[in-house]
Amino acid sequence: MKYDICQSPVSLRTEEALSEWNDMVHAFLAHGTATPTHLGAVMKSHPDFAMGHAARGLFSMMMGRRELVTVAHEAAAAAHAAAADGSVTPRERAWIDALDHWLAGSLTGAVAEMEKVLAQNPADTLSAKVSHAIRFILGDATGMRRSIERVLDAHGEDHRLRGFALGCHAFALEETGDYEMAEKAGRHGLVLVPQDSWGLHAVTHVYDMTARSDDGIRMIEDHTSAWDHCNNFRYHVWWHKALLHLDRGEMDVALGLYDAQIRADKTDDYRDISNATSLLTRLELEGVDVGPRWNELADLSQNRTDDGCVVFADLHYMLALTGADRPDAIADMTARFARDAAQEGEMQSRYADPGVAALAGLNAFAEGRYDAAFADLAAARPAMQTIGGSHAQRDVFERLTIDAGLRAGRYDATETILHDRLARRAGRADRFTTSRMEAISQARRIPAQ
């Protein structure tokens, strides 16, 4: 039996295949473009490698695209066929079971299978990262932290992937509000593995959440090796940089990054769409005219109204549709949310709450019905964590809620939300907080007409 870079057994028969698998693991952890290339090389030499098929299926499901669910089903069938002779390891069997659970609609079941693997071998960084990634989709920040902290001791100084484990820990610490420890863990991880874009972005999140824009910009500019090798995750790092410039009031720089980097490739990957739509929304809330940029995003998003894979993705598609005023597509999305909300399932429950209310709030805001927008967005707010993503990503909906309240004259309720947002940011006021607090103060000084 051979062991991979995660100190875990793997049923590959040649050193060449094991080397390709190890390269795939490293690329996956680093969000590298070479991940599918290395996995493809493994499967070419070992078409009966069940875990490889399961990996292809799980990676496809992470993309949040309706058409890739079919690919994942095909991968699952191939994995089961390859495992039929009973030669798979318990780790490989768990990966197949995890894919089955996800395809059946149970993301928590998929996570449970990864945790079974980690209970047997906490040094398995790949399984830890997959558990981390699925919990991220579920918005389970506390679960991310518990999971990675259970395996940190097994990722000692001699573990070749320790830096990546620290990057996951840094992000989980940041998302649970432990900013000082998150910065320390992320920086330590980058020393060990300079290619860890996830760890870099975790530290950048710390600077976003604690209003340290200068530090965040410097961090990104000084660590280009952590993300210049990346797949489309590099656009997300550029997005973070744009947010930091926006917080400094440098709207022109943020818009320039949008054109030159964030939408350099006009993809319809939901993560790229979310980067773009949330940045344009933030800019418009600051009074910036973004011109015709919404049209390109809406053209892509209107083809995704039936996806129904991830609420987070669909709400960002909705931002594009309302930004470009596509009433037919908006109606289609609204109807599909209602259908999904009426069904049973983990993701369907998220369409029911907070999805339906959040979607209605976005539509009302775009139509200038600010009182209704505030009511709907405020109603969705307590459960928004469950749509997945990070605090920084979901903050676009928080900003829309606050601005809807301001425009509707709901000053007391809006101020309460602002204070809550400030508390989650370690009491460090960013430019948005300061400007909206000033707007409330100004409005209260003006006598009612």
Coordinates of C-alpha atoms in Angstrom, one line a residue:
M1 CA 0.0 0.0 0.0
K2 CA 1.3 3.4 -1.0
Y3 CA 0.9 6.6 1.1
D4 CA 0.3 10.0 -0.3
I5 CA 1.5 13.5 0.8
C6 CA -1.3 13.5 3.4
Q7 CA 0.3 10.5 5.1
S8 CA -2.8 8.5 4.0
P9 CA -3.1 5.2 2.2
V10 CA -4.1 5.4 -1.5
S11 CA -4.6 2.4 -3.9
L12 CA -2.4 3.6 -6.7
R13 CA 0.0 1.1 -8.1
T14 CA 2.9 3.2 -9.6
E15 CA 5.2 5.9 -8.2
E16 CA 4.4 8.0 -11.3
A17 CA 0.7 8.0 -10.5
L18 CA 1.3 8.7 -6.8
S19 CA 3.5 11.7 -7.8
E20 CA 0.7 13.0 -10.0
W21 CA -1.8 12.5 -7.2
N22 CA 0.4 14.3 -4.7
D23 CA 0.8 17.2 -7.2
M24 CA -3.0 17.3 -7.5
V25 CA -3.4 17.4 -3.8
H26 CA -1.0 20.3 -3.5
A27 CA -2.6 22.2 -6.4
F28 CA -6.1 21.7 -5.0
L29 CA -5.0 23.0 -1.6
A30 CA -3.4 26.0 -3.3
H31 CA -6.4 26.7 -5.6
G32 CA -4.0 26.1 -8.5
T33 CA -4.9 25.8 -12.2
A34 CA -3.1 22.5 -12.5
T35 CA -5.6 20.6 -10.3
P36 CA -7.6 19.0 -13.1
T37 CA -4.5 18.4 -15.2
H38 CA -2.9 16.3 -12.4
L39 CA -6.1 14.5 -11.6
G40 CA -6.6 13.7 -15.3
A41 CA -3.1 12.2 -15.5
V42 CA -3.9 10.0 -12.5
M43 CA -7.1 8.7 -14.1
K44 CA -5.5 8.1 -17.4
S45 CA -3.0 5.7 -15.9
H46 CA -5.4 4.3 -13.3
P47 CA -9.0 4.4 -14.7
D48 CA -10.0 2.1 -11.9
F49 CA -9.0 4.5 -9.1
A50 CA -12.2 4.9 -7.2
M51 CA -11.1 7.8 -5.1
G52 CA -10.1 9.7 -8.3
H53 CA -13.6 9.4 -9.6
A54 CA -15.0 10.5 -6.3
A55 CA -12.7 13.5 -6.3
R56 CA -13.9 14.5 -9.7
G57 CA -17.5 14.2 -8.5
L58 CA -17.0 16.2 -5.3
F59 CA -15.0 18.9 -7.1
S60 CA -17.8 19.2 -9.7
M61 CA -20.4 19.7 -6.9
M62 CA -18.3 22.4 -5.4
M63 CA -18.8 24.4 -8.6
G64 CA -22.5 25.0 -7.9
R65 CA -23.6 24.6 -11.5
R66 CA -26.6 22.6 -12.5
E67 CA -24.9 20.9 -15.5
L68 CA -22.0 19.7 -13.4
V69 CA -24.4 17.7 -11.2
T70 CA -24.7 15.3 -14.2
V71 CA -20.9 15.1 -14.3
A72 CA -20.9 14.3 -10.6
H73 CA -23.5 11.5 -11.1
E74 CA -21.3 10.0 -13.8
A75 CA -18.3 10.2 -11.6
A76 CA -20.2 8.5 -8.8
A77 CA -21.2 5.7 -11.1
A78 CA -17.6 5.2 -12.2
A79 CA -16.4 5.3 -8.6
H80 CA -18.9 2.6 -7.5
A81 CA -17.9 0.4 -10.5
A82 CA -14.2 0.8 -9.6
A83 CA -14.9 -0.1 -6.0
A84 CA -17.0 -3.1 -6.8
D85 CA -14.1 -5.6 -6.2
G86 CA -13.7 -4.4 -2.7
S87 CA -10.1 -3.2 -3.1
V88 CA -10.7 0.4 -1.9
T89 CA -9.4 1.7 1.4
P90 CA -11.8 3.0 4.1
R91 CA -10.7 6.5 3.2
E92 CA -11.6 6.0 -0.5
R93 CA -14.9 4.4 0.5
A94 CA -15.8 7.4 2.6
W95 CA -15.1 9.7 -0.3
I96 CA -17.5 7.7 -2.5
D97 CA -20.1 7.8 0.3
A98 CA -19.6 11.6 0.7
L99 CA -20.3 12.1 -3.0
D100 CA -23.4 9.9 -2.7
H101 CA -24.7 12.0 0.2
W102 CA -24.2 15.3 -1.6
L103 CA -25.9 14.0 -4.7
A104 CA -28.8 13.0 -2.5
G105 CA -29.0 16.5 -1.2
S106 CA -27.2 16.0 2.2
L107 CA -24.2 18.2 2.4
T108 CA -24.0 17.5 6.1
G109 CA -23.8 13.8 5.3
A110 CA -20.9 14.5 3.0
V111 CA -19.1 16.4 5.8
A112 CA -19.8 13.5 8.2
E113 CA -18.0 11.2 5.8
M114 CA -14.9 13.5 5.7
E115 CA -14.9 13.7 9.5
K116 CA -14.9 9.9 9.7
V117 CA -11.8 9.9 7.6
L118 CA -10.2 12.5 9.8
A119 CA -11.0 10.6 12.9
Q120 CA -9.0 7.7 11.6
N121 CA -6.2 9.9 10.2
P122 CA -6.2 13.5 11.3
A123 CA -3.1 14.1 9.1
D124 CA -5.2 13.9 5.9
T125 CA -5.1 17.5 4.8
L126 CA -7.0 16.8 1.6
S127 CA -10.0 15.4 3.5
A128 CA -9.8 18.3 6.0
K129 CA -9.9 20.8 3.1
V130 CA -12.9 19.2 1.6
S131 CA -14.7 19.2 4.9
H132 CA -13.7 22.9 5.2
A133 CA -15.0 23.7 1.8
I134 CA -18.4 22.0 2.2
R135 CA -18.9 23.7 5.5
F136 CA -18.1 27.0 3.8
I137 CA -20.9 26.4 1.4
L138 CA -23.2 25.7 4.3
G139 CA -22.1 28.8 6.2
D140 CA -20.9 26.7 9.1
A141 CA -18.1 28.8 10.5
T142 CA -18.0 27.2 13.9
G143 CA -18.0 23.7 12.3
M144 CA -15.0 24.8 10.1
R145 CA -13.1 25.9 13.2
R146 CA -13.9 22.7 15.2
S147 CA -12.9 20.5 12.3
I148 CA -9.6 22.0 11.6
E149 CA -8.7 22.4 15.3
R150 CA -9.2 18.7 15.8
V151 CA -6.5 17.9 13.2
L152 CA -3.9 20.6 13.9
D153 CA -1.9 18.5 16.3
A154 CA -1.5 15.9 13.5
H155 CA -0.1 18.7 11.3
G156 CA 3.1 19.2 13.1
E157 CA 6.2 21.0 11.9
D158 CA 7.3 17.9 10.0
H159 CA 4.0 17.7 8.0
R160 CA 4.6 18.9 4.4
L161 CA 1.1 20.5 4.2
R162 CA 1.1 22.1 7.6
G163 CA 1.0 25.6 6.0
F164 CA -2.3 24.8 4.2
A165 CA -3.8 23.5 7.5
L166 CA -2.9 26.8 9.1
G167 CA -4.5 28.7 6.3
C168 CA -7.8 26.9 6.9
H169 CA -7.4 27.5 10.6
A170 CA -6.8 31.2 9.9
F171 CA -9.9 31.5 7.9
A172 CA -12.0 29.7 10.5
L173 CA -10.6 31.9 13.2
E174 CA -11.5 35.0 11.2
E175 CA -15.0 33.9 10.5
T176 CA -15.6 33.2 14.2
G177 CA -14.3 36.6 15.2
D178 CA -10.9 35.7 16.6
Y179 CA -9.0 38.2 14.4
E180 CA -5.7 38.4 16.3
M181 CA -5.2 34.6 16.2
A182 CA -6.3 34.4 12.6
E183 CA -3.7 36.9 11.5
K184 CA -1.0 35.1 13.4
A185 CA -2.0 31.6 12.0
G186 CA -2.3 32.9 8.4
R187 CA 1.0 34.7 8.4
H188 CA 2.7 31.6 9.9
G189 CA 1.1 29.4 7.2
L190 CA 2.4 31.6 4.4
V191 CA 5.9 31.3 5.7
L192 CA 5.6 27.5 5.4
V193 CA 3.7 27.5 2.2
P194 CA 4.0 30.8 0.2
Q195 CA 1.6 29.4 -2.4
D196 CA -1.4 29.3 0.0
S197 CA -3.8 31.7 -1.5
W198 CA -6.5 30.7 1.0
G199 CA -4.3 31.6 3.9
L200 CA -3.4 34.9 2.3
H201 CA -7.0 35.7 1.7
A202 CA -7.8 34.7 5.3
V203 CA -5.4 37.4 6.6
T204 CA -6.9 39.9 4.1
H205 CA -10.3 39.1 5.6
V206 CA -8.9 40.1 9.0
Y207 CA -7.9 43.5 7.6
D208 CA -11.2 44.0 6.0
M209 CA -13.2 43.1 9.1
T210 CA -11.0 45.3 11.3
A211 CA -10.8 48.4 9.0
R212 CA -7.1 48.1 8.3
S213 CA -7.1 48.8 4.6
D214 CA -3.5 49.9 4.3
D215 CA -2.3 46.7 5.9
G216 CA -4.5 44.6 3.6
I217 CA -3.4 46.2 0.4
R218 CA 0.2 45.9 1.5
M219 CA -0.3 42.2 2.4
I220 CA -1.7 41.4 -1.1
E221 CA 1.0 43.3 -2.9
D222 CA 3.8 41.7 -0.9
H223 CA 2.6 38.2 -1.4
T224 CA 1.9 37.8 -5.1
S225 CA 3.4 34.3 -5.1
A226 CA 0.4 33.2 -3.0
W227 CA -2.1 33.8 -5.7
D228 CA -0.5 34.4 -9.1
H229 CA -0.6 30.7 -9.8
C230 CA -4.3 30.4 -8.9
N231 CA -7.4 29.4 -10.9
N232 CA -10.2 31.9 -10.9
F233 CA -9.6 32.3 -7.1
R234 CA -7.1 35.0 -8.2
Y235 CA -10.1 37.2 -9.2
H236 CA -11.3 36.9 -5.7
V237 CA -8.0 38.2 -4.3
W238 CA -8.2 41.1 -6.7
W239 CA -11.8 41.6 -5.4
H240 CA -10.5 41.8 -1.9
K241 CA -8.0 44.4 -3.0
A242 CA -10.7 46.4 -4.6
L243 CA -12.8 46.4 -1.4
L244 CA -9.8 47.7 0.6
H245 CA -9.3 50.6 -1.9
L246 CA -13.0 51.3 -1.7
D247 CA -12.7 51.6 2.1
R248 CA -10.0 54.2 1.5
G249 CA -12.4 56.1 -0.7
E250 CA -10.5 55.2 -3.9
M251 CA -13.5 54.4 -6.1
D252 CA -11.6 54.9 -9.3
V253 CA -9.0 52.4 -8.3
A254 CA -11.7 49.9 -7.3
L255 CA -13.4 50.3 -10.7
G256 CA -10.1 50.0 -12.5
L257 CA -9.4 46.7 -10.8
Y258 CA -12.9 45.6 -11.8
D259 CA -12.2 46.2 -15.5
A260 CA -8.5 45.1 -15.5
Q261 CA -8.6 42.1 -13.2
I262 CA -11.9 41.0 -11.6
R263 CA -13.7 40.8 -15.0
A264 CA -10.7 40.3 -17.1
D265 CA -12.3 37.0 -18.2
K266 CA -16.0 37.1 -18.7
T267 CA -16.8 33.8 -17.0
D268 CA -20.1 32.7 -15.6
D269 CA -18.6 30.9 -12.6
Y270 CA -20.8 31.9 -9.7
R271 CA -17.8 32.9 -7.6
D272 CA -16.7 35.3 -10.3
I273 CA -20.2 36.7 -10.8
S274 CA -20.4 37.2 -7.0
N275 CA -17.2 39.1 -7.0
A276 CA -18.4 41.4 -9.8
T277 CA -22.0 42.0 -8.7
S278 CA -21.1 42.7 -5.1
L279 CA -18.4 45.2 -6.1
L280 CA -20.7 47.0 -8.5
T281 CA -23.4 47.2 -5.9
R282 CA -21.0 48.6 -3.3
L283 CA -19.8 51.2 -5.8
E284 CA -23.4 52.2 -6.7
L285 CA -24.3 52.6 -3.0
E286 CA -21.4 55.1 -2.8
G287 CA -22.8 57.0 -5.7
V288 CA -20.5 55.7 -8.5
D289 CA -22.0 55.4 -12.0
V290 CA -20.8 52.0 -13.2
G291 CA -22.1 52.5 -16.7
P292 CA -23.2 49.5 -18.8
R293 CA -21.2 47.0 -16.8
W294 CA -24.3 45.3 -15.4
N295 CA -25.4 44.1 -18.9
E296 CA -22.6 41.6 -19.3
L297 CA -23.3 40.1 -15.9
A298 CA -27.0 39.9 -16.5
D299 CA -26.6 38.2 -19.9
L300 CA -24.8 35.4 -18.1
S301 CA -27.0 35.4 -15.0
Q302 CA -30.3 35.1 -16.8
N303 CA -29.1 31.7 -18.1
R304 CA -28.8 30.6 -14.4
T305 CA -32.3 31.3 -13.1
D306 CA -33.0 27.5 -12.9
D307 CA -29.7 26.5 -11.3
G308 CA -30.9 26.2 -7.7
C309 CA -27.6 24.7 -6.5
V310 CA -26.5 27.4 -4.0
V311 CA -28.6 30.2 -2.5
F312 CA -25.5 32.4 -2.3
A313 CA -24.9 32.1 -6.0
D314 CA -28.6 32.8 -6.9
L315 CA -28.8 35.9 -4.8
H316 CA -25.7 37.3 -6.7
Y317 CA -27.3 36.4 -10.0
M318 CA -30.3 38.4 -8.8
L319 CA -28.1 41.4 -8.2
A320 CA -27.0 41.3 -11.8
L321 CA -30.6 40.9 -13.1
T322 CA -31.9 43.8 -11.0
G323 CA -28.8 45.9 -11.9
A324 CA -29.5 45.5 -15.6
D325 CA -33.3 45.5 -15.1
R326 CA -34.2 42.2 -16.6
P327 CA -37.9 41.8 -15.5
D328 CA -38.6 38.4 -17.2
A329 CA -35.5 36.8 -15.7
I330 CA -36.3 38.4 -12.3
A331 CA -39.8 36.8 -12.5
D332 CA -38.3 33.5 -13.4
M333 CA -35.9 33.6 -10.5
T334 CA -38.6 34.6 -8.1
A335 CA -40.9 31.7 -9.2
R336 CA -38.1 29.2 -8.9
F337 CA -37.2 30.3 -5.4
A338 CA -40.8 29.8 -4.4
R339 CA -40.8 26.3 -5.9
D340 CA -37.5 25.3 -4.2
A341 CA -38.7 26.8 -0.9
A342 CA -41.7 24.5 -0.9
Q343 CA -39.6 21.4 -1.1
E344 CA -37.7 19.3 1.5
G345 CA -33.9 19.4 1.8
E346 CA -30.9 21.1 3.3
M347 CA -30.5 23.6 0.5
Q348 CA -34.3 24.0 -0.1
S349 CA -34.7 25.0 3.5
R350 CA -32.2 27.8 2.8
Y351 CA -34.3 28.9 -0.1
A352 CA -37.3 29.1 2.2
D353 CA -35.3 31.1 4.8
P354 CA -33.6 33.4 4.2
G355 CA -33.7 33.0 0.4
V356 CA -37.3 34.1 -0.4
A357 CA -37.2 37.2 1.8
A358 CA -33.7 38.2 0.6
L359 CA -34.6 37.9 -3.0
A360 CA -37.8 40.0 -2.5
G361 CA -35.7 42.6 -0.7
L362 CA -33.2 42.8 -3.6
N363 CA -36.0 43.3 -6.1
A364 CA -37.8 45.9 -3.9
F365 CA -34.5 47.9 -3.5
A366 CA -33.9 47.9 -7.2
E367 CA -37.5 49.2 -7.8
G368 CA -37.0 52.0 -5.2
R369 CA -39.5 50.4 -2.7
Y370 CA -37.1 51.0 0.2
D371 CA -39.5 50.4 3.1
A372 CA -40.4 47.0 1.7
A373 CA -36.8 46.3 0.8
F374 CA -35.8 47.0 4.4
A375 CA -38.5 44.8 5.8
D376 CA -37.6 41.9 3.6
L377 CA -33.9 42.2 4.0
A378 CA -34.1 42.7 7.7
A379 CA -36.3 39.6 8.0
A380 CA -33.8 37.5 6.0
R381 CA -30.8 38.9 8.0
P382 CA -30.8 36.5 11.0
A383 CA -30.4 33.5 8.7
M384 CA -28.1 35.0 6.1
Q385 CA -25.1 33.1 7.5
T386 CA -26.6 29.9 6.3
I387 CA -26.4 30.8 2.6
G388 CA -22.6 30.3 2.8
G389 CA -19.7 32.5 1.8
S390 CA -17.8 34.8 4.2
H391 CA -18.8 37.7 6.3
A392 CA -17.0 40.0 3.8
Q393 CA -19.0 38.5 0.9
R394 CA -22.4 38.6 2.7
D395 CA -21.7 42.2 3.7
V396 CA -23.1 43.4 0.4
F397 CA -26.6 42.3 1.6
E398 CA -25.9 44.0 5.0
R399 CA -25.1 47.2 3.2
L400 CA -28.2 47.1 1.1
T401 CA -30.3 46.5 4.2
I402 CA -28.7 49.5 5.9
D403 CA -29.1 51.8 2.9
A404 CA -32.7 50.6 2.4
G405 CA -33.4 51.5 6.1
L406 CA -31.8 54.9 5.6
R407 CA -33.8 55.7 2.5
A408 CA -37.0 54.5 4.1
G409 CA -36.4 56.7 7.2
R410 CA -36.1 53.7 9.5
Y411 CA -33.3 55.4 11.5
D412 CA -33.6 53.6 14.8
A413 CA -33.8 50.1 13.3
T414 CA -31.0 50.9 10.9
E415 CA -28.8 52.2 13.6
T416 CA -29.3 49.0 15.6
I417 CA -28.1 47.0 12.6
L418 CA -25.1 49.3 12.1
H419 CA -24.1 48.8 15.7
D420 CA -24.4 45.0 15.4
R421 CA -22.3 45.1 12.2
L422 CA -19.7 47.2 14.0
A423 CA -19.6 44.7 17.0
R424 CA -18.9 41.8 14.6
R425 CA -16.0 43.9 13.2
A426 CA -14.3 44.1 16.6
G427 CA -15.7 47.6 17.1
R428 CA -13.5 49.0 14.3
A429 CA -15.5 51.4 12.1
D430 CA -14.9 51.2 8.4
R431 CA -15.7 54.0 5.9
F432 CA -19.2 52.5 5.4
T433 CA -20.1 52.5 9.1
T434 CA -18.8 56.1 9.6
S435 CA -20.6 57.5 6.6
R436 CA -23.9 55.8 7.5
M437 CA -23.8 56.8 11.1
E438 CA -23.2 60.4 10.0
A439 CA -26.1 60.1 7.6
I440 CA -28.4 59.0 10.4
S441 CA -27.2 61.9 12.6
Q442 CA -27.7 64.4 9.8
A443 CA -31.2 63.0 9.1
R444 CA -32.2 63.4 12.7
R445 CA -31.1 67.0 12.8
I446 CA -33.3 67.9 9.8
P447 CA -36.9 68.7 11.0
A448 CA -39.5 66.5 9.4
Q449 CA -41.2 68.2 6.4

